[in-house]
Coordinates of C-alpha atoms in Angstrom, one line a residue:
X1 CA 0.0 0.0 0.0
X2 CA 1.0 3.6 -0.5
X3 CA -0.6 6.4 1.6
X4 CA -0.6 10.2 1.2
X5 CA -2.9 13.1 2.2
X6 CA -4.3 16.2 0.5
X7 CA -5.1 19.3 2.4
X8 CA -8.5 20.9 1.7
X9 CA -9.9 24.5 1.8
X10 CA -11.9 25.7 4.7
X11 CA -14.9 25.8 2.5
X12 CA -15.0 22.1 1.9
X13 CA -17.4 19.5 3.3
X14 CA -16.3 15.9 2.8
X15 CA -19.7 14.7 4.2
X16 CA -21.7 16.8 1.6
X17 CA -19.6 15.4 -1.2
X18 CA -20.1 11.9 0.0
X19 CA -23.9 12.5 0.0
X20 CA -23.6 13.1 -3.7
X21 CA -21.5 10.0 -4.3
X22 CA -24.2 8.0 -2.4
X23 CA -27.1 9.2 -4.5
X24 CA -27.6 5.9 -6.3
X25 CA -27.1 2.3 -5.0
X26 CA -26.5 1.4 -8.7
X27 CA -23.4 3.5 -9.0
X28 CA -20.7 1.2 -10.4
X29 CA -17.6 3.5 -10.8
X30 CA -17.1 3.9 -7.0
X31 CA -18.4 2.4 -3.8
X32 CA -18.7 4.0 -0.3
X33 CA -18.4 2.1 2.9
X34 CA -17.9 3.5 6.5
X35 CA -17.3 7.0 5.1
X36 CA -14.6 5.8 2.7
X37 CA -14.7 5.9 -1.1
X38 CA -13.3 3.1 -3.2
X39 CA -12.4 4.0 -6.8
X40 CA -10.2 2.9 -9.7
X41 CA -8.2 5.6 -11.3
X42 CA -6.5 5.1 -14.6
X43 CA -2.9 6.2 -14.9
X44 CA -0.8 5.9 -18.1
X45 CA 0.0 2.2 -17.7
X46 CA -1.4 1.3 -14.3
X47 CA -4.9 1.2 -12.7
X48 CA -4.7 2.5 -9.2
X49 CA -7.2 1.0 -6.8
X50 CA -7.8 3.8 -4.2
X51 CA -9.4 4.2 -0.8
X52 CA -10.3 7.8 0.0
X53 CA -11.1 8.9 3.5
X54 CA -11.1 12.1 5.5
X55 CA -9.4 13.0 8.8
X56 CA -8.1 16.2 10.4
X57 CA -9.1 18.4 7.5
X58 CA -7.2 16.3 5.0
X59 CA -8.3 13.8 2.4
X60 CA -6.5 10.6 3.2
X61 CA -5.6 8.4 0.2
X62 CA -4.5 4.8 0.2
X63 CA -3.4 3.2 -3.1
X64 CA -4.3 -0.4 -2.3
X65 CA -2.3 -2.1 -5.1
X66 CA 0.9 0.0 -4.9
X67 CA 4.1 -0.4 -2.8
X68 CA 6.1 2.1 -0.7
X69 CA 8.2 3.1 -3.8
X70 CA 5.1 4.2 -5.8
X71 CA 6.1 7.3 -7.7
X72 CA 2.8 8.4 -9.5
X73 CA 0.9 9.6 -6.4
X74 CA 1.0 13.2 -7.7
X75 CA -1.2 12.1 -10.7
X76 CA -3.8 10.6 -8.3
X77 CA -3.6 13.7 -6.1
X78 CA -4.4 15.9 -9.2
X79 CA -7.3 13.6 -10.1
X80 CA -8.8 13.7 -6.7
X81 CA -8.3 17.5 -6.4
X82 CA -10.2 17.9 -9.7
X83 CA -12.8 15.3 -8.7
X84 CA -13.7 17.3 -5.5
X85 CA -13.0 20.7 -7.1
X86 CA -10.5 21.7 -4.4
X87 CA -8.9 24.4 -6.5
X88 CA -12.0 26.7 -6.6
X89 CA -12.1 29.5 -4.1
X90 CA -15.7 29.5 -2.9
X91 CA -15.4 32.7 -0.7
X92 CA -16.6 35.0 -3.5
X93 CA -19.5 32.7 -4.3
X94 CA -20.6 32.5 -0.7
X95 CA -20.3 36.3 -0.3
X96 CA -22.6 36.8 -3.3
X97 CA -25.0 34.0 -2.3
X98 CA -25.5 35.4 1.3
X99 CA -27.2 38.4 -0.2
X100 CA -29.5 36.4 -2.5
X101 CA -33.0 35.3 -1.5
X102 CA -32.8 32.0 -3.3
X103 CA -29.3 31.0 -2.4
X104 CA -28.6 32.3 1.1
X105 CA -30.4 29.6 2.9
X106 CA -29.0 26.9 0.6
X107 CA -25.3 27.9 1.1
X108 CA -25.9 27.9 4.9
X109 CA -27.5 24.5 4.8
X110 CA -25.1 22.9 2.5
X111 CA -21.9 24.8 3.3
X112 CA -18.8 23.3 1.8
X113 CA -20.6 21.3 -0.9
X114 CA -18.6 21.3 -4.1
X115 CA -19.0 20.2 -7.6
X116 CA -18.1 16.5 -7.6
X117 CA -16.8 16.3 -11.1
X118 CA -15.9 13.8 -13.8
X119 CA -12.2 14.4 -14.7
X120 CA -12.6 12.2 -17.8
X121 CA -14.2 14.1 -20.7
X122 CA -15.5 11.1 -22.6
X123 CA -17.2 9.7 -19.5
X124 CA -18.7 13.1 -18.8
X125 CA -20.2 13.4 -22.3
X126 CA -21.3 9.8 -22.6
X127 CA -22.9 9.9 -19.1
X128 CA -24.8 13.1 -20.0
X129 CA -26.2 11.5 -23.1
X130 CA -27.1 8.2 -21.3
X131 CA -29.0 10.1 -18.6
X132 CA -31.1 12.3 -20.9
X133 CA -34.9 12.1 -20.9
X134 CA -35.1 9.2 -18.4
X135 CA -35.3 9.0 -14.7
X136 CA -32.1 8.9 -12.6
X137 CA -32.7 5.3 -11.5
X138 CA -32.9 3.9 -15.1
X139 CA -30.0 6.1 -16.1
X140 CA -27.8 4.4 -13.5
X141 CA -29.1 1.0 -14.7
X142 CA -28.0 1.8 -18.2
X143 CA -24.6 3.1 -17.0
X144 CA -24.1 -0.1 -14.9
X145 CA -24.8 -2.3 -17.9
X146 CA -22.6 -0.3 -20.2
X147 CA -19.6 -0.4 -17.8
X148 CA -20.1 -4.1 -17.0
X149 CA -20.2 -4.9 -20.7
X150 CA -17.4 -2.7 -22.1
X151 CA -15.4 -1.3 -19.2
X152 CA -12.4 -2.6 -17.1
X153 CA -12.9 -4.7 -14.0
X154 CA -10.6 -5.7 -11.2
X155 CA -11.3 -7.3 -7.9
X156 CA -9.1 -6.6 -4.8
X157 CA -9.7 -6.9 -1.1
X158 CA -13.3 -8.3 -1.7
X159 CA -14.2 -5.1 -3.6
X160 CA -14.9 -4.9 -7.3
X161 CA -13.4 -1.8 -9.1
X162 CA -14.6 -0.7 -12.5
X163 CA -13.4 1.9 -15.1
X164 CA -15.6 3.6 -17.6
X165 CA -15.2 2.2 -21.1
X166 CA -12.5 3.9 -23.2
X167 CA -13.4 5.8 -26.4
X168 CA -11.3 3.2 -28.3
X169 CA -13.4 0.4 -26.9
X170 CA -16.7 2.1 -27.7
X171 CA -15.7 3.4 -31.1
X172 CA -15.4 -0.3 -32.3
X173 CA -19.1 -0.9 -31.6
X174 CA -21.9 -0.6 -34.0
X175 CA -25.1 1.4 -33.3
X176 CA -27.0 -1.7 -32.5
X177 CA -24.5 -3.2 -30.0
X178 CA -26.0 -1.1 -27.2
X179 CA -29.6 -1.9 -27.9
X180 CA -29.6 -5.2 -25.9
X181 CA -28.6 -3.0 -22.9
X182 CA -31.9 -1.1 -23.4
X183 CA -30.3 2.0 -24.9
X184 CA -32.5 3.8 -27.4
X185 CA -31.4 3.7 -31.0
X186 CA -30.5 7.4 -30.8
X187 CA -28.5 7.1 -27.5
X188 CA -26.7 4.1 -28.9
X189 CA -25.7 6.0 -32.0
X190 CA -24.7 9.2 -30.1
X191 CA -22.5 7.4 -27.6
X192 CA -20.6 5.6 -30.4
X193 CA -20.3 8.9 -32.4
X194 CA -18.8 10.7 -29.4
X195 CA -16.3 7.9 -28.9
X196 CA -15.3 8.1 -32.6
X197 CA -14.8 11.9 -32.2
X198 CA -12.1 11.1 -29.6
X199 CA -10.5 8.3 -31.5
X200 CA -10.4 10.5 -34.7
X201 CA -8.7 13.3 -32.6
X202 CA -11.6 15.7 -33.4
X203 CA -11.8 16.4 -29.7
X204 CA -9.7 15.9 -26.5
X205 CA -9.6 17.1 -23.0
X206 CA -6.3 18.9 -23.6
X207 CA -7.5 20.7 -26.7
X208 CA -10.8 21.9 -25.1
X209 CA -9.0 23.1 -22.0
X210 CA -7.1 25.7 -24.1
X211 CA -10.3 27.3 -25.4
X212 CA -12.5 30.1 -24.0
X213 CA -15.9 29.0 -22.5
X214 CA -17.9 29.9 -25.7
X215 CA -15.3 28.3 -28.0
X216 CA -15.2 25.2 -25.8
X217 CA -19.0 24.9 -25.9
X218 CA -19.2 25.3 -29.6
X219 CA -16.5 22.8 -30.2
X220 CA -18.3 20.2 -28.0
X221 CA -21.6 20.9 -29.7
X222 CA -20.0 20.2 -33.1
X223 CA -19.9 16.5 -32.0
X224 CA -23.0 14.7 -33.2
X225 CA -25.2 14.0 -30.2
X226 CA -23.9 16.8 -28.0
X227 CA -26.3 19.6 -27.5
X228 CA -26.3 22.7 -25.3
X229 CA -27.3 20.8 -22.1
X230 CA -24.6 18.1 -22.6
X231 CA -21.9 20.6 -23.5
X232 CA -22.6 22.8 -20.4
X233 CA -22.7 19.7 -18.2
X234 CA -19.3 18.6 -19.4
X235 CA -17.9 22.1 -19.1
X236 CA -19.1 22.2 -15.5
X237 CA -18.1 18.7 -14.5
X238 CA -14.9 18.3 -16.3
X239 CA -13.5 21.7 -16.9
X240 CA -14.9 23.7 -13.9
X241 CA -16.0 26.6 -16.1
X242 CA -17.8 28.7 -13.4
X243 CA -20.2 30.1 -16.0
X244 CA -21.3 26.7 -17.3
X245 CA -25.1 26.7 -17.0
X246 CA -27.7 24.3 -18.6
X247 CA -30.4 26.9 -19.1
X248 CA -33.0 24.3 -20.1
X249 CA -32.3 22.0 -17.2
X250 CA -35.5 20.7 -15.6
X251 CA -34.0 20.4 -12.2
X252 CA -33.0 24.1 -12.1
X253 CA -36.5 25.0 -13.2
X254 CA -38.1 22.9 -10.5
X255 CA -35.8 24.3 -7.8
X256 CA -36.6 27.9 -8.8
X257 CA -40.3 27.0 -8.8
X258 CA -40.2 25.5 -5.4
X259 CA -38.0 28.2 -3.8
X260 CA -40.1 31.0 -5.2
X261 CA -43.3 29.1 -4.5
X262 CA -44.5 29.6 -8.1
X263 CA -47.6 27.8 -9.3
X264 CA -46.0 26.8 -12.6
X265 CA -42.4 26.3 -13.8
X266 CA -40.5 29.4 -14.8
X267 CA -40.0 30.2 -18.5
X268 CA -36.5 30.2 -20.0
X269 CA -36.6 34.0 -19.9
X270 CA -37.4 34.0 -16.2
X271 CA -34.6 31.5 -15.5
X272 CA -32.2 33.7 -17.5
X273 CA -33.2 36.7 -15.4
X274 CA -32.6 34.9 -12.2
X275 CA -29.2 33.8 -13.3
X276 CA -28.1 37.3 -14.4
X277 CA -27.4 37.9 -10.7
X278 CA -25.1 34.9 -10.6
X279 CA -22.8 35.9 -13.4
X280 CA -19.5 34.2 -13.1
X281 CA -20.9 31.7 -10.6
X282 CA -23.6 30.1 -12.7
X283 CA -22.2 26.5 -12.2
X284 CA -22.3 26.8 -8.4
X285 CA -25.7 28.4 -8.4
X286 CA -26.9 25.5 -10.4
X287 CA -25.3 23.0 -8.0
X288 CA -26.9 24.5 -5.0
X289 CA -30.3 24.7 -6.7
X290 CA -30.0 21.0 -7.6
X291 CA -29.1 20.2 -4.0
X292 CA -32.4 21.9 -2.8
X293 CA -34.5 19.2 -4.6

């Protein structure tokens, strides 16, 4: 085993982030037991099987399948720091939110909650497509079947670790190959098309990271199957663009309706007007509105 720790900002709640990771019992890419998270992380030529805990304001990481001379811990540290969004300074967001009728109570109630991301861009885009227009439970069922069928699996210490399928693996599939998993024809086609875009080097995490927010959004939307919602989701979850905002998101609409005690859902224009106050912090405003549901 190899162990190391990662210090966290004051405005970080491990418990709130764990709540998010526990949102579905069907989640296959990590497991949680006794407050610890177990997750496989792909390095260049090694799959690190990690145990992540929390103590004394530090994230405690154990690489279960590495020895004391393990040298790639800094890659895992970077992955986990991105995963829990440790680099974002939330002080300005909280200062803004404290003076907002919708957000003030939410930031008090869920203080320290951060965007639990998806550092892998292909996973982020594919998962966004898989989960569209179906309930969350069935979305996780499809994800579970997809990962079990085409992903990587390793068993260690009585725990099963999985990795999301790679673009190379998925690009080899035909549209119909996902239909037995109960993917719709359209979703099956789009997931394969997204994988091919990576394999053909039309898109990569590294190339998108160099672009401005609008350029990045347009580049992602040039991929067949990636619309505005999916692009914004990936820009929020993978790249931490603070202004990523899925305007048409039903969860955001329901949260505003509930918090404002409206009889009907707000129009897109009404949602846009609400979010004008959150300029520069749209992603975190979205996160806390989702958390209110």
